[in-house]
Short mmCIF file of C-alpha atoms in Angstrom, two decimals:
data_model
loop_
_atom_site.label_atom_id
_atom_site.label_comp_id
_atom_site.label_asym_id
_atom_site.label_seq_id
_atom_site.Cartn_x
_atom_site.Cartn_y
_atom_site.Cartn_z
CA UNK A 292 -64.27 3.07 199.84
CA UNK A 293 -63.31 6.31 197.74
CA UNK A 294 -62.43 5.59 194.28
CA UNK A 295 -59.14 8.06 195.04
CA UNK A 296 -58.07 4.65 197.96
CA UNK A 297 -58.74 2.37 195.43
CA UNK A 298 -56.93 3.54 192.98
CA UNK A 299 -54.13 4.41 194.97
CA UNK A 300 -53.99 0.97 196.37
CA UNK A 301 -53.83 -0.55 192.99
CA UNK A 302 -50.59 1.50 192.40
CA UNK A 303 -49.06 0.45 195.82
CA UNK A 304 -49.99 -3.41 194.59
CA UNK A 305 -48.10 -2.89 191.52
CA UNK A 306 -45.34 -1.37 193.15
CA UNK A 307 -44.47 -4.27 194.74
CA UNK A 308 -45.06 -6.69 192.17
CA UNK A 309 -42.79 -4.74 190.39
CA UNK A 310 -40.33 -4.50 193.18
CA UNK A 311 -40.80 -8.64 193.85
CA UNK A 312 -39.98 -9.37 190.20
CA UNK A 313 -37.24 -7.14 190.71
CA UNK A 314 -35.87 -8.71 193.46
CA UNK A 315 -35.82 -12.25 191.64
CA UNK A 316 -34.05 -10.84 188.27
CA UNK A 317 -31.49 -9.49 190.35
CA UNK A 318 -30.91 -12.07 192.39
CA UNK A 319 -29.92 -14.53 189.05
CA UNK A 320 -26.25 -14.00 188.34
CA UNK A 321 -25.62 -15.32 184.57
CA UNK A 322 -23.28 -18.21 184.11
CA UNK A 323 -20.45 -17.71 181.72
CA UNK A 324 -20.51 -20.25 179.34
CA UNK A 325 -17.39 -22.66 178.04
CA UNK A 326 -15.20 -19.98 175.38
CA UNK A 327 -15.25 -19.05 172.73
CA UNK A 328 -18.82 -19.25 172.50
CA UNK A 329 -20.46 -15.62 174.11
CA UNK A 330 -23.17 -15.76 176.82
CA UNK A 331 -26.77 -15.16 175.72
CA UNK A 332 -29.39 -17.08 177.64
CA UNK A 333 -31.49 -17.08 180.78
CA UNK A 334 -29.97 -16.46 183.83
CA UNK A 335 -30.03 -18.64 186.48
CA UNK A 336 -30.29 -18.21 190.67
CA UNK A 337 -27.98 -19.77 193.23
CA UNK A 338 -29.81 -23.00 193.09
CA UNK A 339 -29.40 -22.84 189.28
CA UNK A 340 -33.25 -21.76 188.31
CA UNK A 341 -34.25 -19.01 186.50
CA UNK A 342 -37.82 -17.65 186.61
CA UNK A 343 -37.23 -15.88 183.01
CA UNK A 344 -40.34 -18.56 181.66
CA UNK A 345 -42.80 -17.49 184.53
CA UNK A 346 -42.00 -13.75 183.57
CA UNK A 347 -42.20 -13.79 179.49
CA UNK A 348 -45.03 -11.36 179.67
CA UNK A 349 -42.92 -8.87 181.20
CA UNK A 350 -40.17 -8.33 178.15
CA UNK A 351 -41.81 -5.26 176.87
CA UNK A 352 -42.92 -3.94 180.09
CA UNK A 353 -41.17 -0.38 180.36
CA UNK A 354 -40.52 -0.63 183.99
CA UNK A 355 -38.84 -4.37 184.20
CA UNK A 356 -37.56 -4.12 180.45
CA UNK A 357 -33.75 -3.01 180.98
CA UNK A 358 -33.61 -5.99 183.50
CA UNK A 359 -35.47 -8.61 181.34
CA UNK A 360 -32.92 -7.57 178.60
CA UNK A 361 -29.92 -8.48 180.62
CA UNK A 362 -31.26 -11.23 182.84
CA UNK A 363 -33.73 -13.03 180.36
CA UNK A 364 -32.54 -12.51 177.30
CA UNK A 365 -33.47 -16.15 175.60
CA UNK A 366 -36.93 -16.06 176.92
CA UNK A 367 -36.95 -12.67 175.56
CA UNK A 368 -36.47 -13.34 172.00
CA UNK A 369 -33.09 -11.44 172.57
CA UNK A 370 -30.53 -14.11 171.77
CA UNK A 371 -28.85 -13.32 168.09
CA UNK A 372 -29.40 -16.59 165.30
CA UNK A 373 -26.33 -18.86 165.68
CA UNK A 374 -24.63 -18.57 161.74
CA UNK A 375 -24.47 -21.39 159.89
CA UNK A 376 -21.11 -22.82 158.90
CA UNK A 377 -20.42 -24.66 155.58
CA UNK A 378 -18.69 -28.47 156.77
CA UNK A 379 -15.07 -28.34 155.85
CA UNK A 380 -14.63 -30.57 152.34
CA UNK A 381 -11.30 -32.12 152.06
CA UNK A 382 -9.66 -33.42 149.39
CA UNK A 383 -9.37 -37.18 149.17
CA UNK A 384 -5.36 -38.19 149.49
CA UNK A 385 -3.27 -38.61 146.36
CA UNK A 386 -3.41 -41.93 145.84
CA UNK A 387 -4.28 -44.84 143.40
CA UNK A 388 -6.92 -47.18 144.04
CA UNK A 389 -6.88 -50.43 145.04
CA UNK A 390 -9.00 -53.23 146.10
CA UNK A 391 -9.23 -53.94 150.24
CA UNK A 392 -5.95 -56.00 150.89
CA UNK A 393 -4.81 -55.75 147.69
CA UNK A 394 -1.87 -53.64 145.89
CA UNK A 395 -2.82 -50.80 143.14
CA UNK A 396 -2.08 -51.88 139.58
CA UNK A 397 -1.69 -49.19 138.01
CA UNK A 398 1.84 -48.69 138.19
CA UNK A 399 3.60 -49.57 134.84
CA UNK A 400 0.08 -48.68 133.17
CA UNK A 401 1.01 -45.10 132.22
CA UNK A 402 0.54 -45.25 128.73
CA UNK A 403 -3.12 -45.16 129.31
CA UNK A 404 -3.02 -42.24 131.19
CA UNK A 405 -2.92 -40.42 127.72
CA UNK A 406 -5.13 -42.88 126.04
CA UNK A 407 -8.30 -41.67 125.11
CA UNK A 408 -10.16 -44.91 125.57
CA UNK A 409 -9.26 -45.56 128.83
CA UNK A 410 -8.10 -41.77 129.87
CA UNK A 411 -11.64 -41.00 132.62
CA UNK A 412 -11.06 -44.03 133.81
CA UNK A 413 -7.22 -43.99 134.41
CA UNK A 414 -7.56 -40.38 136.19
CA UNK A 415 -10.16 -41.60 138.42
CA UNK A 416 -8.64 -44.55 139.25
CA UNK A 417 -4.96 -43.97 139.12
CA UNK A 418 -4.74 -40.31 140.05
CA UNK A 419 -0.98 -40.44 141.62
CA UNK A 420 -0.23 -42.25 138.40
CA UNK A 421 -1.58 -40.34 135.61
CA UNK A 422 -0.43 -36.76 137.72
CA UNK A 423 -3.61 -35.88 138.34
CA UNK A 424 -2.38 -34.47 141.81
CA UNK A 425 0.43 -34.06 143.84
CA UNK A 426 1.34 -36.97 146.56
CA UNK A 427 3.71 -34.48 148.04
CA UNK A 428 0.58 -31.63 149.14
CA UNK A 429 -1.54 -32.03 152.08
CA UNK A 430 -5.03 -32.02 151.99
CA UNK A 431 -5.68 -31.97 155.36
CA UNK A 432 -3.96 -28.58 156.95
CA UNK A 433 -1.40 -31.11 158.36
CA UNK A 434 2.04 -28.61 158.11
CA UNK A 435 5.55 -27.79 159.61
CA UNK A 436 5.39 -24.78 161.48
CA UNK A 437 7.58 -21.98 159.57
CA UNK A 438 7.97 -18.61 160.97
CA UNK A 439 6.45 -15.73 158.69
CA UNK A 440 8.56 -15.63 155.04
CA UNK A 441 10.81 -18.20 155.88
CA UNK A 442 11.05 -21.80 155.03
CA UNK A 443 10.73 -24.41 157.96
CA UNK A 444 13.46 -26.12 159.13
CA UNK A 445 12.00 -29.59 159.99
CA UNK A 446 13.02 -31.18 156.89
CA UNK A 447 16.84 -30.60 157.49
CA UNK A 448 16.27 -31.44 161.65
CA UNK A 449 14.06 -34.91 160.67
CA UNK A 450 16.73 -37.16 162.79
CA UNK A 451 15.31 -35.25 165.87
CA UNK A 452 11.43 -37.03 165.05
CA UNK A 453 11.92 -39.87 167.11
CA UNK A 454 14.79 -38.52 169.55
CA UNK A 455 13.61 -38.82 173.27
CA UNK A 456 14.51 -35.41 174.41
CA UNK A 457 12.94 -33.56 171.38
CA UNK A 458 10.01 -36.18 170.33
CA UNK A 459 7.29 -34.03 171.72
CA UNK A 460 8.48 -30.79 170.18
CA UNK A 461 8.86 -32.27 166.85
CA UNK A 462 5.22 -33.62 167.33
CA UNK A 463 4.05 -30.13 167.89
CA UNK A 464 5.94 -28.35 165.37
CA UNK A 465 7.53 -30.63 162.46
CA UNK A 466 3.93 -32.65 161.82
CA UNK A 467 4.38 -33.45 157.96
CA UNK A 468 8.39 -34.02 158.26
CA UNK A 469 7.95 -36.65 161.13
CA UNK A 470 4.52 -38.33 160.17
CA UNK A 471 2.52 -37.59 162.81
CA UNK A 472 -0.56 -36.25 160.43
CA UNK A 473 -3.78 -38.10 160.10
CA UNK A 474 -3.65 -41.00 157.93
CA UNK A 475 0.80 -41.00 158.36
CA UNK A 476 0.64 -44.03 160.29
CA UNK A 477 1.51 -46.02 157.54
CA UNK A 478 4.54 -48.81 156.19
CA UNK A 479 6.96 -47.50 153.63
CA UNK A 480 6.57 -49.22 150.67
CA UNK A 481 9.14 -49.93 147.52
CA UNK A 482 8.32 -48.75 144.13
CA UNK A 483 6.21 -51.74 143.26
CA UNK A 484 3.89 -51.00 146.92
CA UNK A 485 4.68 -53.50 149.17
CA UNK A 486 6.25 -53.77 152.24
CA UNK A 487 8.71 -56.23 153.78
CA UNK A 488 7.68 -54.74 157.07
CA UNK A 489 5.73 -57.66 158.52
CA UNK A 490 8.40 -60.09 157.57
CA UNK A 491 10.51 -57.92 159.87
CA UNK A 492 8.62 -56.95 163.33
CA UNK A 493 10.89 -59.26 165.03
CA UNK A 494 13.70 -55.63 164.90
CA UNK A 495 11.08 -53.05 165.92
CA UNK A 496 12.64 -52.78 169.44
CA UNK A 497 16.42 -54.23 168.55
CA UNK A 498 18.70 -51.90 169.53
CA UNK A 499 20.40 -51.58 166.14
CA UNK A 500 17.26 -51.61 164.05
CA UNK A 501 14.71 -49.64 166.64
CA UNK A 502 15.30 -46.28 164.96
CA UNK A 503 15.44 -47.43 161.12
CA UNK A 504 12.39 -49.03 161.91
CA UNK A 505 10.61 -46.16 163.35
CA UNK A 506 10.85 -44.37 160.23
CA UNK A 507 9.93 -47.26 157.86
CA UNK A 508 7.74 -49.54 159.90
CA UNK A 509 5.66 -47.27 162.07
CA UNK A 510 2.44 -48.81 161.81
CA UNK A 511 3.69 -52.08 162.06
CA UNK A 512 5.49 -51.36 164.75
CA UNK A 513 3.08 -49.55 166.72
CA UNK A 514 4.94 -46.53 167.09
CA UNK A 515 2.59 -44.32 165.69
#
């Protein structure tokens, strides 16, 4: 056979190889992914496979190359390094410590606060006590929604928390004034830090006590 045949048939073999490969890559239709996160991956066929793997050798080809860079882009090496994000830190709630079960005792301990014997240990163990922090600032991005320079008006609307017809709104938008953070679903407690609240569950759904007990009982309650 002349070499000029052989040759030529070689081309015409590649041709369609090309043209087969081709075919496949656009055939795969690439599956948005779940936002925000953008698309960069493999593409897949109607019967969700992609032959990207079987054609990894072909990435730098010049011919197949603008399809392999839209159509294969993972097994193409073409898929950007995800960043990596920092975990958020919080800061722990201003509160003193106490044992499981048991009530803080560092109220009426003050005077220690200032004492330098006992001052490290007073801070890190009574922190509302000694003013360390503020028990009144959230840690935890839990806030009333204000529009932009102006003070919110939840605090002064705060009888609307547990009102049927605006409950859910007040949920939304008044999180800190009505309790309905993480962590809120908590008794009151008097200035010593207990709670007569168990002695009382008897009212959480009398009709005269329901809503004064929604605001001071919640957790025992169960209307958190």
């Amino acid at each position: 056979m002349p070499t000029t045949v052989v040759i030529l048939s070689g081309i015409i073999c590649q041709v369609f190889l090309y043209q087969s490969i081709v075919a496949q890559l656009t055939s795969i239709v690439p599956t948005p992914p779940t936002p925000p996160v953008p698309f960069c991956g493999d593409a897949v066929d109607a019967s969700g496979v992609s032959p990207c793997e079987s054609l990894w050798d072909m990435c730098n080809n010049s011919l197949l190359m603008p399809f392999m860079n839209i159509s294969c882009r993972n097994t193409c090496g073409l898929c950007p390094t995800p960043p990596t994000i920092a975990p958020t830190t919080r800061r722990p709630p201003c509160v003193d410590n106490a044992l499981p079960g048991m009530v803080s005792d560092c109220l009426g301990k003050e005077d220690l606060c200032a004492d330098d014997d006992y001052k490290e240990l007073m801070e890190e163990q009574c922190p509302r006590t000694c003013g360390v922090c503020d028990p009144n600032e959230r840690t935890d991005g839990c806030v009333d929604f204000a529009p932009p320079n102006k003070r919110s008006s939840c605090p002064m609307n705060r009888h609307l928390c547990f009102d049927t017809m605006f409950e859910s709104f007040m949920k939304r938008y008044c999180r800190y004034t009505c309790k309905y953070c993480p962590g809120d679903c908590v008794d009151e407690v008097a200035e010593d830090g207990t709670s007569d609240c168990s002695k009382y569950k008897a009212y959480c759904r009398h009709p005269d006590y329901e809503e004064f007990m929604k605001t001071e009982c919640r957790a025992t309650c169960g209307f958190c």
